[in-house]
């Protein structure tokens, strides 16, 4: 005969049920947070050569939460005067950062090779997985082995050098140092291969549906691809992180002294170097990341402030190389100036 055991402490049962409900609510909330960016730019309508997003999000300081604005309350953004057909870049997308409204796009969902624009993902994943920005990371001989002969851009560090994590992050984004990418990968994930897994997982979490990474540097690989639309989702997300934004908008940086460079190294942003003191009327290009390979063409991800609003522009595939006119920069100046013209005429 089985005896029924009476619950001598009903209060504990109620408390346990309460904890279970809290756990379920937390799981649901996490799911909402991680899928928030998947809905950016999903609803669009066409007007002449431009398309506009009808779903906006309002970011907060947590850098990973979004609040959807009901579509019925959304007003379409004004078109920009410049036609996408006049751009040198075959692929481009312009986003108003405040509400993620797409102001202009050109083959934004066509597959591209991102070249060093890849390093935006490398950087944000590294930031989110580094417990201490001041920790020293040793760059080993193996860090450099696969980069020799690959025509990878380098920041100037040496094998055996001990470098602060923050200096490596700035080395990734400003001079586009491939050795900095590998050093961070080894420290965070044990290898570049393992860091790439984290990068692809982050892309999936953000809803970058047409993106796949094969490396952390952007060196050409036929299986390493994305779209300018996906890169806009990435940059919109990453700019909400204060450390990423500070790095992205830096024009130069001097590292701390190291065992190999007692005087430190001074980095200069490749974008600001190519910009060569040019800027936009009534606004400012705040920061950016360039990219180039023979297969990818001239690429650029940039952030600008025009009037009271911030905008991001992603462009890819422009003809030319490091020795030609920088058509990615030319396109950025033309697009951002066209926004100013729209504001002045409205």
mmCIF file of N, CA and C in Angstrom, residues 206-259:
data_model
loop_
_atom_site.group_PDB
_atom_site.id
_atom_site.type_symbol
_atom_site.label_atom_id
_atom_site.label_comp_id
_atom_site.label_asym_id
_atom_site.label_seq_id
_atom_site.Cartn_x
_atom_site.Cartn_y
_atom_site.Cartn_z
ATOM 1 N N UNK A 206 21.673 38.124 -35.160
ATOM 2 C CA UNK A 206 21.255 39.449 -35.614
ATOM 3 C C UNK A 206 20.327 39.393 -36.826
ATOM 4 N N UNK A 207 20.164 38.209 -37.393
ATOM 5 C CA UNK A 207 19.296 38.087 -38.568
ATOM 6 C C UNK A 207 19.999 38.420 -39.866
ATOM 7 N N UNK A 208 21.320 38.273 -39.894
ATOM 8 C CA UNK A 208 22.087 38.479 -41.132
ATOM 9 C C UNK A 208 21.973 37.196 -41.961
ATOM 10 N N UNK A 209 20.867 37.087 -42.670
ATOM 11 C CA UNK A 209 20.469 35.825 -43.283
ATOM 12 C C UNK A 209 21.299 35.423 -44.493
ATOM 13 N N UNK A 210 21.995 36.381 -45.088
ATOM 14 C CA UNK A 210 22.763 36.096 -46.302
ATOM 15 C C UNK A 210 24.258 36.304 -46.082
ATOM 16 N N UNK A 211 24.718 35.906 -44.905
ATOM 17 C CA UNK A 211 26.111 36.113 -44.516
ATOM 18 C C UNK A 211 26.738 34.819 -44.046
ATOM 19 N N UNK A 212 27.992 34.597 -44.463
ATOM 20 C CA UNK A 212 28.774 33.479 -43.924
ATOM 21 C C UNK A 212 30.237 33.885 -43.898
ATOM 22 N N UNK A 213 30.875 33.695 -42.742
ATOM 23 C CA UNK A 213 32.282 34.026 -42.587
ATOM 24 C C UNK A 213 33.132 32.765 -42.606
ATOM 25 N N UNK A 214 34.293 32.871 -43.240
ATOM 26 C CA UNK A 214 35.275 31.788 -43.250
ATOM 27 C C UNK A 214 36.549 32.171 -42.514
ATOM 28 N N UNK A 215 36.745 33.455 -42.269
ATOM 29 C CA UNK A 215 37.932 33.914 -41.547
ATOM 30 C C UNK A 215 37.609 35.207 -40.817
ATOM 31 N N UNK A 216 38.556 35.669 -40.006
ATOM 32 C CA UNK A 216 38.339 36.864 -39.189
ATOM 33 C C UNK A 216 38.950 38.112 -39.808
ATOM 34 N N UNK A 217 39.638 37.956 -40.940
ATOM 35 C CA UNK A 217 40.392 39.069 -41.520
ATOM 36 C C UNK A 217 39.762 39.676 -42.768
ATOM 37 N N UNK A 218 38.963 38.897 -43.482
ATOM 38 C CA UNK A 218 38.388 39.373 -44.733
ATOM 39 C C UNK A 218 39.179 38.957 -45.954
ATOM 40 N N UNK A 219 40.244 38.169 -45.763
ATOM 41 C CA UNK A 219 40.962 37.635 -46.929
ATOM 42 C C UNK A 219 39.984 36.850 -47.805
ATOM 43 N N UNK A 220 40.178 36.936 -49.113
ATOM 44 C CA UNK A 220 39.177 36.395 -50.026
ATOM 45 C C UNK A 220 39.013 34.891 -49.896
ATOM 46 N N UNK A 221 37.755 34.486 -49.854
ATOM 47 C CA UNK A 221 37.366 33.083 -49.878
ATOM 48 C C UNK A 221 35.980 33.049 -50.501
ATOM 49 N N UNK A 222 35.777 32.166 -51.452
ATOM 50 C CA UNK A 222 34.493 32.131 -52.160
ATOM 51 C C UNK A 222 33.325 31.836 -51.223
ATOM 52 N N UNK A 223 33.603 31.201 -50.080
ATOM 53 C CA UNK A 223 32.553 30.898 -49.104
ATOM 54 C C UNK A 223 32.403 31.987 -48.048
ATOM 55 N N UNK A 224 33.148 33.079 -48.213
ATOM 56 C CA UNK A 224 33.125 34.189 -47.256
ATOM 57 C C UNK A 224 32.377 35.354 -47.915
ATOM 58 N N UNK A 225 31.128 35.540 -47.546
ATOM 59 C CA UNK A 225 30.292 36.505 -48.268
ATOM 60 C C UNK A 225 29.255 37.133 -47.341
ATOM 61 N N UNK A 226 28.638 38.201 -47.836
ATOM 62 C CA UNK A 226 27.566 38.878 -47.105
ATOM 63 C C UNK A 226 26.804 39.747 -48.093
ATOM 64 N N UNK A 227 26.016 40.694 -47.588
ATOM 65 C CA UNK A 227 25.341 41.701 -48.405
ATOM 66 C C UNK A 227 25.504 43.045 -47.707
ATOM 67 N N UNK A 228 25.332 44.133 -48.434
ATOM 68 C CA UNK A 228 25.420 45.441 -47.775
ATOM 69 C C UNK A 228 24.268 45.627 -46.795
ATOM 70 N N UNK A 229 23.139 45.008 -47.061
ATOM 71 C CA UNK A 229 22.011 45.081 -46.124
ATOM 72 C C UNK A 229 22.359 44.400 -44.805
ATOM 73 N N UNK A 230 22.980 43.222 -44.884
ATOM 74 C CA UNK A 230 23.391 42.527 -43.662
ATOM 75 C C UNK A 230 24.452 43.327 -42.906
ATOM 76 N N UNK A 231 25.374 43.945 -43.634
ATOM 77 C CA UNK A 231 26.405 44.746 -42.978
ATOM 78 C C UNK A 231 25.811 45.975 -42.301
ATOM 79 N N UNK A 232 24.718 46.508 -42.857
ATOM 80 C CA UNK A 232 24.029 47.628 -42.214
ATOM 81 C C UNK A 232 23.398 47.193 -40.894
ATOM 82 N N UNK A 233 22.847 45.994 -40.868
ATOM 83 C CA UNK A 233 22.301 45.450 -39.620
ATOM 84 C C UNK A 233 23.418 45.310 -38.586
ATOM 85 N N UNK A 234 24.556 44.787 -39.032
ATOM 86 C CA UNK A 234 25.694 44.612 -38.131
ATOM 87 C C UNK A 234 26.183 45.942 -37.572
ATOM 88 N N UNK A 235 26.396 46.922 -38.442
ATOM 89 C CA UNK A 235 26.932 48.203 -37.989
ATOM 90 C C UNK A 235 25.940 48.941 -37.095
ATOM 91 N N UNK A 236 24.644 48.867 -37.422
ATOM 92 C CA UNK A 236 23.620 49.482 -36.568
ATOM 93 C C UNK A 236 23.689 48.924 -35.152
ATOM 94 N N UNK A 237 23.879 47.615 -35.066
ATOM 95 C CA UNK A 237 23.985 46.956 -33.764
ATOM 96 C C UNK A 237 25.279 47.341 -33.055
ATOM 97 N N UNK A 238 26.398 47.241 -33.757
ATOM 98 C CA UNK A 238 27.701 47.449 -33.136
ATOM 99 C C UNK A 238 27.882 48.868 -32.616
ATOM 100 N N UNK A 239 27.318 49.844 -33.303
ATOM 101 C CA UNK A 239 27.477 51.234 -32.885
ATOM 102 C C UNK A 239 26.781 51.547 -31.572
ATOM 103 N N UNK A 240 25.931 50.666 -31.114
ATOM 104 C CA UNK A 240 25.304 50.864 -29.813
ATOM 105 C C UNK A 240 26.245 50.491 -28.662
ATOM 106 N N UNK A 241 27.340 49.820 -28.995
ATOM 107 C CA UNK A 241 28.354 49.484 -28.003
ATOM 108 C C UNK A 241 29.340 50.650 -27.905
ATOM 109 N N UNK A 242 29.508 51.201 -26.715
ATOM 110 C CA UNK A 242 30.330 52.401 -26.544
ATOM 111 C C UNK A 242 31.782 52.181 -26.964
ATOM 112 N N UNK A 243 32.335 51.013 -26.637
ATOM 113 C CA UNK A 243 33.727 50.733 -27.003
ATOM 114 C C UNK A 243 33.878 50.647 -28.515
ATOM 115 N N UNK A 244 32.957 49.954 -29.176
ATOM 116 C CA UNK A 244 33.014 49.850 -30.635
ATOM 117 C C UNK A 244 32.891 51.228 -31.270
ATOM 118 N N UNK A 245 31.934 52.034 -30.800
ATOM 119 C CA UNK A 245 31.730 53.363 -31.385
ATOM 120 C C UNK A 245 32.980 54.223 -31.233
ATOM 121 N N UNK A 246 33.618 54.167 -30.068
ATOM 122 C CA UNK A 246 34.831 54.958 -29.856
ATOM 123 C C UNK A 246 35.933 54.538 -30.818
ATOM 124 N N UNK A 247 36.070 53.234 -31.025
ATOM 125 C CA UNK A 247 37.079 52.731 -31.962
ATOM 126 C C UNK A 247 36.726 53.127 -33.389
ATOM 127 N N UNK A 248 35.474 52.951 -33.772
ATOM 128 C CA UNK A 248 35.014 53.200 -35.139
ATOM 129 C C UNK A 248 35.188 54.670 -35.529
ATOM 130 N N UNK A 249 35.088 55.564 -34.559
ATOM 131 C CA UNK A 249 35.167 57.000 -34.841
ATOM 132 C C UNK A 249 36.544 57.592 -34.553
ATOM 133 N N UNK A 250 37.530 56.752 -34.226
ATOM 134 C CA UNK A 250 38.892 57.241 -33.966
ATOM 135 C C UNK A 250 39.637 57.445 -35.275
ATOM 136 N N UNK A 251 40.343 58.555 -35.378
ATOM 137 C CA UNK A 251 41.148 58.811 -36.578
ATOM 138 C C UNK A 251 42.595 58.375 -36.388
ATOM 139 N N UNK A 252 43.067 58.349 -35.130
ATOM 140 C CA UNK A 252 44.427 57.897 -34.852
ATOM 141 C C UNK A 252 44.493 57.355 -33.431
ATOM 142 N N UNK A 253 45.516 56.561 -33.167
ATOM 143 C CA UNK A 253 45.694 55.998 -31.822
ATOM 144 C C UNK A 253 47.145 55.610 -31.627
ATOM 145 N N UNK A 254 47.706 55.959 -30.472
ATOM 146 C CA UNK A 254 49.058 55.557 -30.112
ATOM 147 C C UNK A 254 48.980 54.488 -29.032
ATOM 148 N N UNK A 255 49.627 53.366 -29.280
ATOM 149 C CA UNK A 255 49.562 52.257 -28.337
ATOM 150 C C UNK A 255 50.468 52.512 -27.137
ATOM 151 N N UNK A 256 50.257 51.718 -26.101
ATOM 152 C CA UNK A 256 51.155 51.723 -24.954
ATOM 153 C C UNK A 256 52.496 51.110 -25.377
ATOM 154 N N UNK A 257 53.594 51.487 -24.708
ATOM 155 C CA UNK A 257 54.885 50.843 -24.983
ATOM 156 C C UNK A 257 54.790 49.334 -24.760
ATOM 157 N N UNK A 258 55.488 48.563 -25.566
ATOM 158 C CA UNK A 258 55.498 47.105 -25.431
ATOM 159 C C UNK A 258 56.942 46.616 -25.355
ATOM 160 N N UNK A 259 57.095 45.314 -25.154
ATOM 161 C CA UNK A 259 58.427 44.718 -25.096
ATOM 162 C C UNK A 259 59.149 44.772 -26.439
#
